[in-house]
Each structure stands twice: as C-alpha cells, then as structure tokens.
Coordinates of C-alpha atoms in Angstrom, one line a residue:
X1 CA 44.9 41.3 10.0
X2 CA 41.7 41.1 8.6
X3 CA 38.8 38.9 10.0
X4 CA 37.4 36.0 8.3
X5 CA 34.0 35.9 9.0
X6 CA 31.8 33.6 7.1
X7 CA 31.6 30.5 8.0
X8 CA 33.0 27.8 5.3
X9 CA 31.3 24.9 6.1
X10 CA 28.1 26.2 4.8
X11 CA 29.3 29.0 2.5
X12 CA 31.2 28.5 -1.1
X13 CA 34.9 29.8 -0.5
X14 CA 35.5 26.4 0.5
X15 CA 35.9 26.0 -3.3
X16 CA 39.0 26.6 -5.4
X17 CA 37.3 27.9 -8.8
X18 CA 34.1 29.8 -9.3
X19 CA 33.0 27.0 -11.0
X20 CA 32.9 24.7 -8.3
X21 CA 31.0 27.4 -6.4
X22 CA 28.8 27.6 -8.9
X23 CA 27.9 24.2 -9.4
X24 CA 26.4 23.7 -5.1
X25 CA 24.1 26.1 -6.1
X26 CA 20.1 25.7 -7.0
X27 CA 19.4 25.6 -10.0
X28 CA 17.7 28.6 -10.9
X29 CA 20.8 30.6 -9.3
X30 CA 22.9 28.8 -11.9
X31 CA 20.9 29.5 -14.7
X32 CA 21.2 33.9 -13.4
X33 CA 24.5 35.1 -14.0
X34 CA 25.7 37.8 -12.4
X35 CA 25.2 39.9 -15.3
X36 CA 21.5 38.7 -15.8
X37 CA 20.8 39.5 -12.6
X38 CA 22.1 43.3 -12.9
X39 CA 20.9 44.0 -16.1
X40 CA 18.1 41.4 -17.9
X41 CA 14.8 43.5 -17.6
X42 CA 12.9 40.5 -18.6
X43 CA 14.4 38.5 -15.8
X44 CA 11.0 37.6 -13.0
X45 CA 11.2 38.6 -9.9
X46 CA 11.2 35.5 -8.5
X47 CA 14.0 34.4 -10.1
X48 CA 16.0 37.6 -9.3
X49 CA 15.4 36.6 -5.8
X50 CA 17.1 33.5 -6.3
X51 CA 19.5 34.7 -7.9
X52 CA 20.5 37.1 -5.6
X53 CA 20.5 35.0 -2.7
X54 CA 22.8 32.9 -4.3
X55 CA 25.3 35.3 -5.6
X56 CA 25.1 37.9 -2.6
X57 CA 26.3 34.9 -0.9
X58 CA 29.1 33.6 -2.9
X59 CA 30.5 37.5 -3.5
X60 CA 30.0 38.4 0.3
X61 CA 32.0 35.2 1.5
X62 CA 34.8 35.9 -0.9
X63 CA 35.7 39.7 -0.2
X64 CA 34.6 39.4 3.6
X65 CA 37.3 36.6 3.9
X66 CA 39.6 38.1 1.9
X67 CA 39.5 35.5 -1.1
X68 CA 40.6 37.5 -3.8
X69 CA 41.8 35.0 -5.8
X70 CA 38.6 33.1 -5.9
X71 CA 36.9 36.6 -5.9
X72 CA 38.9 37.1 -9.0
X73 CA 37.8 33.9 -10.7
X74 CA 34.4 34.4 -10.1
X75 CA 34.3 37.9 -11.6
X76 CA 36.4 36.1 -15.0
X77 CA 33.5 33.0 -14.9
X78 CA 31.2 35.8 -14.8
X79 CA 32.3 38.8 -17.1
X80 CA 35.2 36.9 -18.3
X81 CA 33.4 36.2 -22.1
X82 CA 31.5 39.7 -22.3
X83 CA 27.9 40.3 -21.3
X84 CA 26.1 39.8 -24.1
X85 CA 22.9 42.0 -24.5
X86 CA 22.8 44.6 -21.6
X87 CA 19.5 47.0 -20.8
X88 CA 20.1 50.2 -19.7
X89 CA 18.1 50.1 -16.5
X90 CA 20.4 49.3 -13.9
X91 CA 22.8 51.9 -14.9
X92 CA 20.3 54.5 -15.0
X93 CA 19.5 54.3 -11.5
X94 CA 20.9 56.3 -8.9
X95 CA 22.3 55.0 -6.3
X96 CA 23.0 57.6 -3.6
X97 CA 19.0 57.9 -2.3
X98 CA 19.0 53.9 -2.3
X99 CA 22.8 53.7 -0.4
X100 CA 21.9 56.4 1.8
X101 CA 18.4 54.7 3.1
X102 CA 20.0 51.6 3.6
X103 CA 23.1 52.8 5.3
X104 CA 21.1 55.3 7.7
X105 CA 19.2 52.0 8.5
X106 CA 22.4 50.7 9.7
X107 CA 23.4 54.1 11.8
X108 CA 19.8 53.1 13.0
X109 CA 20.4 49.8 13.9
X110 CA 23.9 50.7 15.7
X111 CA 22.1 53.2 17.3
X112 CA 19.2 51.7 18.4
X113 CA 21.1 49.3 20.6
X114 CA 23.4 51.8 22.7
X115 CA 20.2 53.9 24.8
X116 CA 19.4 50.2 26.1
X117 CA 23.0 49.1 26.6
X118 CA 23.8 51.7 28.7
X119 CA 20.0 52.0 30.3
X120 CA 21.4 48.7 32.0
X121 CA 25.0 49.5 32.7
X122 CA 23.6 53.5 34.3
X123 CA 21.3 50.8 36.9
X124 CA 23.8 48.4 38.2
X125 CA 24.6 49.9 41.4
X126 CA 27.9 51.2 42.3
X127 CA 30.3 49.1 43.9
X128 CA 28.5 45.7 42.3
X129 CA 28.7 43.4 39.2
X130 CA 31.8 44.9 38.7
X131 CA 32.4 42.4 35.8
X132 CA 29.2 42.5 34.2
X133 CA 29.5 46.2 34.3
X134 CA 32.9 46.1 32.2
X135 CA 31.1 43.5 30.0
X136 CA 28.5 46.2 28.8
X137 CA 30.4 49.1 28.7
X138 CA 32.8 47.6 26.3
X139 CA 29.9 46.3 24.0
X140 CA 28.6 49.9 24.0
X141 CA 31.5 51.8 23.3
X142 CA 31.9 49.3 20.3
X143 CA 28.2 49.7 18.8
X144 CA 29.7 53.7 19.3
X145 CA 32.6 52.8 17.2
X146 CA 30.7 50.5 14.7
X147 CA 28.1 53.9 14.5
X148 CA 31.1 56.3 13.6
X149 CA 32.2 53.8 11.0
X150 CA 29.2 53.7 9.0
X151 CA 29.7 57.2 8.7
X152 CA 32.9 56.6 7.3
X153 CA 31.3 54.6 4.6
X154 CA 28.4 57.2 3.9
X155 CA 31.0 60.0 3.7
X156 CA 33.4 57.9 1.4
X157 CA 30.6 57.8 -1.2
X158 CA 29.9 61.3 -0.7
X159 CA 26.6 61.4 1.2
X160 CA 26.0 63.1 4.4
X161 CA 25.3 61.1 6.7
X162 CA 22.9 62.2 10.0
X163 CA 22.6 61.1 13.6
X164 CA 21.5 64.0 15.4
X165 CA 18.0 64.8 14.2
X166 CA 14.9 63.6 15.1
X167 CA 14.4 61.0 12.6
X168 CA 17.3 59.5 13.3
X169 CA 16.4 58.4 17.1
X170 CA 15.0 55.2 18.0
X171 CA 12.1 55.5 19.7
X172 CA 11.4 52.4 22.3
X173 CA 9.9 49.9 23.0
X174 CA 10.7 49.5 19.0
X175 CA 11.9 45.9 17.0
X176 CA 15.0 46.2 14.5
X177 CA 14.4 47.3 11.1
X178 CA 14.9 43.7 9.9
X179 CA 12.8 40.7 9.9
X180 CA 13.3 40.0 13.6
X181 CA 10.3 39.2 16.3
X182 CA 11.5 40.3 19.5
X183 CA 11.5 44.2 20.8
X184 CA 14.7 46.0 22.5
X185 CA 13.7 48.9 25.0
X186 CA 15.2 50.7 27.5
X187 CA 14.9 48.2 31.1
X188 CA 17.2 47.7 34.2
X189 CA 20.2 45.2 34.3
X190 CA 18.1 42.2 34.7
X191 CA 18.5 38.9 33.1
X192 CA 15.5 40.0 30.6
X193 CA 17.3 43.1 29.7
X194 CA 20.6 40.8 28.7
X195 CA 18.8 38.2 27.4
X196 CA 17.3 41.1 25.1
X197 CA 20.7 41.7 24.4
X198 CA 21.4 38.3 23.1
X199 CA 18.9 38.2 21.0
X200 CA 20.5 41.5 19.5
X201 CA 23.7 40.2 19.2
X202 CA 22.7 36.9 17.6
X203 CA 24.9 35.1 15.1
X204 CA 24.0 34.2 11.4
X205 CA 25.4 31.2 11.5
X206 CA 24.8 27.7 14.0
X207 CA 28.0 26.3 14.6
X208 CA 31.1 27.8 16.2
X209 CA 34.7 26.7 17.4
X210 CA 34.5 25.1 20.7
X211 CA 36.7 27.6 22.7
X212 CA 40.2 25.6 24.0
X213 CA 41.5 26.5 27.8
X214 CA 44.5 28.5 27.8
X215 CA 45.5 29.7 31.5
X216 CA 47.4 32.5 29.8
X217 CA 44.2 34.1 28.4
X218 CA 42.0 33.3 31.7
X219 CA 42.4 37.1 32.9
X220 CA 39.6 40.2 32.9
X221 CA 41.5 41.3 29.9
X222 CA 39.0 38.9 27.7
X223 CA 36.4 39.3 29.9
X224 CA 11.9 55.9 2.7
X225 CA 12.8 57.8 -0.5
X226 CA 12.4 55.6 -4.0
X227 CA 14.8 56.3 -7.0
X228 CA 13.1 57.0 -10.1
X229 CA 14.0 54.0 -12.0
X230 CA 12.1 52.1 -15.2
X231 CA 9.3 50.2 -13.8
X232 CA 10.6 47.0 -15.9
X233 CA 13.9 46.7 -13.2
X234 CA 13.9 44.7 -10.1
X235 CA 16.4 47.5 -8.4
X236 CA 14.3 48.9 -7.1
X237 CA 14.6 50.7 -3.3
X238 CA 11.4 48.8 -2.4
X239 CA 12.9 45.7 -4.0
X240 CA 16.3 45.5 -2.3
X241 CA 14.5 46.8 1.5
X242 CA 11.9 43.8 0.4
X243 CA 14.6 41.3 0.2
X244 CA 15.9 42.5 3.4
X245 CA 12.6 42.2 5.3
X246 CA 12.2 38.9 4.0
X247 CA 15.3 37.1 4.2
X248 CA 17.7 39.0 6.7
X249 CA 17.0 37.7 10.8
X250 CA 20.1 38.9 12.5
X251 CA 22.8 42.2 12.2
X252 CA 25.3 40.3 10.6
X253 CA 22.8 39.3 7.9
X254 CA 21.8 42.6 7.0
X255 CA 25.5 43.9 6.8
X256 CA 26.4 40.8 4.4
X257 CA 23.7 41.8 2.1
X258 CA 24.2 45.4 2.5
X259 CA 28.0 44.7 1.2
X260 CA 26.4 43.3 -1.7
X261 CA 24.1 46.2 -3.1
X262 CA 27.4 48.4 -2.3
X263 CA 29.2 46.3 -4.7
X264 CA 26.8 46.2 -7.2
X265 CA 26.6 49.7 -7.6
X266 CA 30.6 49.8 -8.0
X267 CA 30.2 47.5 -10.4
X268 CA 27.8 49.8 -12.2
X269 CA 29.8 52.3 -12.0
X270 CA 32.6 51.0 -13.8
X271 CA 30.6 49.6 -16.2
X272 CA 29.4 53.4 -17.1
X273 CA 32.9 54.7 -16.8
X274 CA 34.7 51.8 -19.0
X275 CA 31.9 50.1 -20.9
X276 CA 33.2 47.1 -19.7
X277 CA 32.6 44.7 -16.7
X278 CA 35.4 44.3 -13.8
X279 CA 37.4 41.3 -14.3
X280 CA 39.6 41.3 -10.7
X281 CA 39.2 42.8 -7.5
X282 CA 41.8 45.8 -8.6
X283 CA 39.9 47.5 -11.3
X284 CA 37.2 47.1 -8.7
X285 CA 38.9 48.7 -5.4
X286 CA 38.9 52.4 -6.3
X287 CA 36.9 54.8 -8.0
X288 CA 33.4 54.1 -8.9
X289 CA 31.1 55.2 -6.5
X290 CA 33.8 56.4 -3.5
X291 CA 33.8 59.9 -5.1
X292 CA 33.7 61.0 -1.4
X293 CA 36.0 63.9 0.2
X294 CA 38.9 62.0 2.5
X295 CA 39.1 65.0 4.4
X296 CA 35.9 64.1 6.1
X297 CA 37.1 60.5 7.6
X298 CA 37.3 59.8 11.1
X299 CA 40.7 57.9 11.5
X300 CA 41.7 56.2 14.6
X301 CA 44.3 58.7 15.9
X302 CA 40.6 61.3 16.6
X303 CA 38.8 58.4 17.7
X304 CA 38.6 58.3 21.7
X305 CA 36.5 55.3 22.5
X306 CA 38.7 51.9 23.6
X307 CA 37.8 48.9 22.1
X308 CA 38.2 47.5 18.7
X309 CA 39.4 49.0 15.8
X310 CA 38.2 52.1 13.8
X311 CA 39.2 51.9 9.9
X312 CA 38.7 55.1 7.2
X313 CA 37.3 54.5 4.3
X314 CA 38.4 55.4 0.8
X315 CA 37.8 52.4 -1.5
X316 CA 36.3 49.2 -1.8
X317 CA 38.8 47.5 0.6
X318 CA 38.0 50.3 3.6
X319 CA 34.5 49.0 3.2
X320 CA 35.3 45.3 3.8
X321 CA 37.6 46.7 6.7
X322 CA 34.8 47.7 8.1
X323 CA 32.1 45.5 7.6
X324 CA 34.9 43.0 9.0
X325 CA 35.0 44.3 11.9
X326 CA 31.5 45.5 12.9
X327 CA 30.5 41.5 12.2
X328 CA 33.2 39.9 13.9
X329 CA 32.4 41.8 17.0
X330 CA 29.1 41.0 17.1
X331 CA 28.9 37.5 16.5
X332 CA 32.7 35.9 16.3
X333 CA 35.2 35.7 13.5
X334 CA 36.2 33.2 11.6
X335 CA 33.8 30.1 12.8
X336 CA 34.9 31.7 16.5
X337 CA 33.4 33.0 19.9
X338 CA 35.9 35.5 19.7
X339 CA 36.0 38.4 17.9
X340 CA 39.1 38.2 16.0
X341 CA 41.2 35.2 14.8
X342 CA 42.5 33.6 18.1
X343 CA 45.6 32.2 16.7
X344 CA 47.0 35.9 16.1
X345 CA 46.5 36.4 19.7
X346 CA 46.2 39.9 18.7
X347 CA 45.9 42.6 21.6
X348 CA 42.6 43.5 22.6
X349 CA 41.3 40.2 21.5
X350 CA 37.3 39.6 23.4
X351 CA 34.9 37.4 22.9
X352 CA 32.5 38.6 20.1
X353 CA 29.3 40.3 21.8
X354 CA 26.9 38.0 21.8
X355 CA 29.6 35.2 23.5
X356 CA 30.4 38.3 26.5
X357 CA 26.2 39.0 26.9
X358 CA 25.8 34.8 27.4
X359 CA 28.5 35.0 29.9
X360 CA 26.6 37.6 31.9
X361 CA 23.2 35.5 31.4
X362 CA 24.7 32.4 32.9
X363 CA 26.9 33.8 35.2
X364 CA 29.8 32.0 33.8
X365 CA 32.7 32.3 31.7
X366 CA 33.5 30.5 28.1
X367 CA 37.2 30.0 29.0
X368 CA 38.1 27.1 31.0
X369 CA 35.2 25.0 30.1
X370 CA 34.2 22.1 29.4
X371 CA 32.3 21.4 25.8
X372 CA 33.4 18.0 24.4
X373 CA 29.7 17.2 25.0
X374 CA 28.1 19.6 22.5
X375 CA 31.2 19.2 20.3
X376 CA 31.0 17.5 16.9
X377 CA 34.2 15.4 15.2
X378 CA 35.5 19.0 13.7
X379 CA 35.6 20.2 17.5
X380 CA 32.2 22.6 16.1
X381 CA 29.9 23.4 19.0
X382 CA 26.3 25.2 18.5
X383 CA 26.6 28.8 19.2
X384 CA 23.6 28.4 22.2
X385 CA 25.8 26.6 23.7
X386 CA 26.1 28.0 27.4
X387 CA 29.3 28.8 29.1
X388 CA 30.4 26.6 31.9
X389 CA 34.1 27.9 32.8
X390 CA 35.0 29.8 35.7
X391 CA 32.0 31.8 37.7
X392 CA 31.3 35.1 37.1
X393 CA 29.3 36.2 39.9
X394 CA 26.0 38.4 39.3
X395 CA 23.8 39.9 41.9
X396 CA 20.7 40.9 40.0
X397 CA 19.0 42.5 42.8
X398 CA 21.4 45.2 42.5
X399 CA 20.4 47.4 39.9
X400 CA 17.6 50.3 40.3
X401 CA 14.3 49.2 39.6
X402 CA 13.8 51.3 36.4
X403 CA 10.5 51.4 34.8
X404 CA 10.4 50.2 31.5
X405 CA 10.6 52.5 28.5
X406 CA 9.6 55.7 30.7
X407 CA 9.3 58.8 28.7
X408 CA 9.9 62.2 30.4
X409 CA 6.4 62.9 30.3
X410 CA 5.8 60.3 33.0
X411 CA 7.6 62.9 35.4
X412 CA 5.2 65.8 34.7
X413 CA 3.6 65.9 38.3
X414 CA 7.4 66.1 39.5
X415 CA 8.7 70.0 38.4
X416 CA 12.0 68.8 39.3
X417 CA 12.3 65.1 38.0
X418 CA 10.7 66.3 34.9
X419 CA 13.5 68.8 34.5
X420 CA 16.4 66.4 35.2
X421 CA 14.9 64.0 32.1
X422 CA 15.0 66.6 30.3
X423 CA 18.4 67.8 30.9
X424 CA 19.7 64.3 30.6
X425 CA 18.1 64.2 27.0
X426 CA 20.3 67.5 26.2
X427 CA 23.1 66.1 27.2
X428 CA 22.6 63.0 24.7
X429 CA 21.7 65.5 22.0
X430 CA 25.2 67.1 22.8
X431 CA 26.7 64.1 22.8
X432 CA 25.3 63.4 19.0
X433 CA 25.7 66.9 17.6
X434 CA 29.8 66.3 18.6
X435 CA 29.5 62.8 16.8
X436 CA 27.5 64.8 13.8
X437 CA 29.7 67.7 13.8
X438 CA 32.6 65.0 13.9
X439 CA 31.1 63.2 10.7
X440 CA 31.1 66.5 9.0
X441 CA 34.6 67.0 9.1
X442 CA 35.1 68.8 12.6
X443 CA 36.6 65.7 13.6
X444 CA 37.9 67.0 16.9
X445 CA 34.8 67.4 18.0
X446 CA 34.6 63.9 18.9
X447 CA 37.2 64.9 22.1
X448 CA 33.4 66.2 24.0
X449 CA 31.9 62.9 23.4
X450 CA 34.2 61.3 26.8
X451 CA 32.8 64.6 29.0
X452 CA 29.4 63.9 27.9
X453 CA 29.5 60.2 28.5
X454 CA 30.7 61.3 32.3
X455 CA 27.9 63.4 32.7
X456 CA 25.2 61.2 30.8
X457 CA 26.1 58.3 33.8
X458 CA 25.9 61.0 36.9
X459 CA 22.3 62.1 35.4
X460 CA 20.5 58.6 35.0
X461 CA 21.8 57.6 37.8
X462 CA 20.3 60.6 40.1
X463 CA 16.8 59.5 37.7
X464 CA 17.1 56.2 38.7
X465 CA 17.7 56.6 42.3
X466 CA 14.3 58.4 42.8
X467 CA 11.3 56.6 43.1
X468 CA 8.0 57.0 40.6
X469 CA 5.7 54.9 42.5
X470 CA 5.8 51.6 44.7
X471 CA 7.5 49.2 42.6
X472 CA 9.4 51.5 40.0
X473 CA 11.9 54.3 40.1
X474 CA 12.9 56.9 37.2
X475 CA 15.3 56.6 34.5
X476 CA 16.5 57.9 31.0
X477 CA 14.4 58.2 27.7
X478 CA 17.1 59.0 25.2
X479 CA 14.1 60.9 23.8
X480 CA 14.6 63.7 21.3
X481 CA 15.0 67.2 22.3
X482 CA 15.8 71.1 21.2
X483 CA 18.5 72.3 22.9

C-alpha cells in the first residue's frame, strides 16, 4: 500500500481536473506553464520562482498520493496541445552533477540525524527508560533505512553514491542543510536533546487527524559542483539549491521538492529521446534518466535493520515508493500521526517520528487521549498538539552526563580515553564502509553492519561512564578517521 502523504486540505488533488487545480493558483503561476517554466529562457527569475512553487506543488501532491489520473490530466492540460517554441537550454544541461549534489545532501541530512539519535539512546542507563529507549532505537534504525534508500535512488540513475568519506560526515554542533534555525549535536538523553529531535522531525504541514482510542492498538507494539549550462536558464545548480534555502523549513519539504527536480529531468529526458513531451504517467515511469545497473539495489530480503519498509528502485514509481515512505515516517501519512494509513492496520504500523519523540518529551502517550478540545468540525487537530494518553514514565536523571559535542581531542591528557574515542570512531567508519561497500553492489556486506552496531553501543557506553571533569563525562564524536 502506498502512503498518501500530502495533506488535501491545503494541496490541489482535492481537484478532479488539472484545470481546477489550476485555477486556486496565483496568478503569475497560471500565466507559467509547465513547459514555460522548463524551457522559456526569457522567462524572469522571479516569475520562475513562482512558478515553480506552484507547480512543484501540484505535481508532488499528485504522484506522492498516487493520483495518476489527475497526474495524467495535468500532464494532457499541460503538453496535451504541443509546446510551442522550445529553447534548447534545459536539455542541454546535465543532470547527474545537479542530482548527485542534491541527493548526497539528502544522505547528509539522513545522516546527520543518526550520531545524535543514538548519542542519546548509548546514555540512558541500562535497566531504565526502557520505553523511551525502544522509542529512539527504532527512529534510528529508520533514518538507517531511509539513508540506504537514497542510495537506491542515486544508484538507479547511475551515480555512485558515497557515505564513507570524509566529506560526507556531519560534523556537530552543525544546522541542516535547509533553511532551518535550530542546531542538532551530539548531547545526553535529556529533554533538550529530544526536544532537538522534534524539531528535526517536524512536519510540513499544521493540521493532523486527531488520533481515535482503540484498546486493541494500546500495546508497546506502537509505541558544490555547477553544471555548465547557458547563462540565460534558470536551472541552474545554484538556482534550484537557492530555492531550497529559501523556501524549504522541514525534511519533508526538501524531499517534496527534491521529487520535483527528479521529475523534471525525466521529463527532459524524454523530451530528448522522443521529441515530444509525456502525456501520462506511463511513458513517464521508465527509461529516461534511470539508466542505472539493478544489480546494484539493495532489496529488502539483504536489508537487516527492523522497522519500516526498504523499496529498490528502477523507475519513476520506486522513487515515489521511496520518497513515500521516508516522509510518512517522519511526519505521518495521509493527514495522520502515524506513519502509514491507519485504516490498513498494516503490521508494523508506529506513529510517525516526530509523534513517538513528543511522546517521550511529555512523558505520555497519543493513544487513549483525549483531544476534542484542540479538535476542529473535520476532527483536525494541530500537529503541537501534546499527547495526553496513558503515562509513559521518563527518568531523566538517568542518562550519563555527556559533554556536549566532545571531540576526541578533548581526551588528549588521557592516553587511554583518547584511544577508546578513537577506536569507537573506527568502528563507525567500519560500520559505513559495510553500508558503502553494500551500495556498491557487495550487498551482503550489509550482514557486519548488526555486529558493528553491538559493539558501537559497548564503546560509548565505557566513554560515557568515565568522567572528564566535575560536571561532565566522555562520550562519542562520530568524528572522521583512517582506519
């Protein structure tokens, strides 16, 4: 089952023709048609902007919730007469250096949150917050899965993609490479570290379905290189990471418009192929840019981690797959806190991430509550909504006091302590040369990443047991290292 992840009370799916879409738009998006906006070199930035809001939009909410119908009518009220006067720059461009930056900025940003996600799960005490504990792990060994998948897409449009090198490691305190203003670093379970979290995880859109209590489901089971392009076209590199900086604020954001350039440049593709536009979601699926070798996908039967759902990507429809579920972990599918469509009562269905990190924050549950107060007439509640269901009890005084973003050259006075950072920092760079080698199409490499994980827990925890002065004890860096 595929997620639906947009919500429709603010986006244009709602709509049975791409006219009607068309027509709750701004102005200056109407007067930009898809093919303007692809190919009209006289066409001012400004306007480009706007028109690219409004279709990345429109297209985004129609393949993300599986409207191909609509998706189809679009493309016809689009392409359907002919474009009339095309410029070559568009097609000229190549996209593999633009796709490539923008998707290692997503392995970036999947990356960037699991060092702090397990900094806090290594520093809860043994024994305690044995909830919260499962709460985190699953969240990380999703951002792990939603890591390898981006891989998936890199790989399925033939580009290499890299996690193991140096430039590929986030180095904290950092903020996320969007238009966010709030840094993540690596800190002890503390209700800054998960509020931090929660910021992370946030949702792009306000309003979500007020959850309903079911005693059946109240159980632990739910708890930057430029192409060389003409200087007269807009698709540019800078352009499209402008955009991003300017208009994206959360994760989910930054995948929607991501999906976007990716199907632009299929669209492209065709175009050079057949000399003609796409006029339905078929001609559109296959070919095109996914010239990549399927031999090098990681496919759920090598995947090892538990927790949501890994999908290989050959086409078009592998990319939605994925995007799909990376979002609708994050923040909630289909208007929901949870992170597929409750009504399948799939197995394995959780809440969506940043729903499990408030329940940890306010030391309750969502299930079981209460919400008619923040409820509107369509049962709609405001995702800050807290959670007021049953208790989940949090001790935050047991966790190891961690400093904050120590680096291992904090424990130079300390031969031994400086050596057990350092070890610990080999043992991550194992663990991402067996996802690298994985990605490269050694895929049962990926079988070392669970003896890794073992032994990345048993060596922060021995840092973070030992104390670096009066108030703070050692911990991890995640910091880059030969091996």
């Amino acid at each position: 089952m595929r997620q639906r992840l947009i919500n429709k009370t603010t986006q244009p799916q709602e709509t049975s023709t791409a006219g009607r879409m068309a027509s709750r738009s701004t102005v200056v998006a109407d007067a930009v048609s898809l093919p303007s906006l692809l190919f009209d070199s006289t066409l001012s930035k400004e306007d480009w902007i706007e028109g690219l809001k409004h279709h990345s939009k429109t297209l985004t909410a129609l393949l993300l919730n599986d409207q191909i119908d609509n998706f189809n009518a679009y493309l016809e009220s689009q392409f359907g007469s002919g474009a009339s006067e095309f410029k070559k720059g568009l097609t000229e461009i190549d996209y593999k250096p633009i796709l490539q930056d923008l998707l290692q900025t997503a392995i970036l940003i999947e990356h960037s949150t699991i060092p702090p996600y397990l900094t806090a799960l290594y520093s809860i005490k043994d024994g305690t917050n044995a909830l919260a504990s499962q709460i985190i792990r699953s969240v990380a060994v999703e951002e792990m899965l939603h890591l390898i998948m981006v891989c998936n897409v890199l790989n399925a449009i033939d580009i290499q993609p890299s996690v193991n090198k140096q430039e590929n490691y986030p180095t904290y305190p950092m903020k996320l490479p969007m238009n966010v203003d709030f840094y993540i670093g690596l800190e002890t379970f503390s209700s800054n570290s998960i509020a931090t979290f929660i910021a992370i995880e946030s949702p792009s859109k306000p309003l979500v379905k007020a959850p309903k209590y079911d005693h059946e489901t109240d159980s632990p089971a739910l708890y930057s290189q430029r192409a060389a392009v003409q200087d007269t076209n807009l698709w540019t590199l800078e352009n499209m990471k402008g955009f991003i900086m300017e208009n994206v604020h959360t994760i989910g954001e930054y995948y929607d418009v991501l999906f976007f350039y990716i199907v632009i440049f299929q669209i492209i593709a065709y175009y050079k192929e057949h000399g003609t536009l796409p006029k339905n979601f078929e001609e559109l699926n296959t070919g095109g840019i996914f010239t990549g070798n399927p031999a090098k996908q990681i496919r759920p039967e090598q995947y090892y981690g538990s927790g949501g759902k890994l999908h290989s990507v050959e086409a078009l429809a592998g990319v939605i797959a994925v995007f799909q579920e990376i979002k609708g972990q994050g923040e909630g599918a289909d208007d929901s806190i949870f992170d597929v469509d409750p009504s399948q009562f799939e197995e394995g269905m959780e809440l969506a991430h940043y729903f499990r990190f408030k329940e940890v924050f306010h030391e309750h549950f969502y299930l079981g509550g209460n919400y008619e107060p923040f409820m509107d007439e369509n049962g709609m509640m405001p995702v800050s909504t807290p959670p007021n269901g049953k208790e989940l009890p949090v001790d935050w005084n047991e966790a190891y006091p961690m400093k904050p973003n120590p680096k291992v050259e904090d424990y130079s006075k300390n031969k031994e302590l400086h050596a057990q950072g350092v070890e610990f920092n080999k043992t991550y760079k194992r663990l991402l040369d067996a996802i690298q080698s994985a990605v490269e199409g050694n895929q049962r490499e990926l079988e070392k990443s669970i003896m890794y994980m073992y032994a990345l827990k048993e060596q922060a925890v021995n840092l973070m047991k030992q104390p670096l002065d009066a108030q703070t004890n050692a911990g991890p860096t995640f910091e880059y290292t030969d091996l």
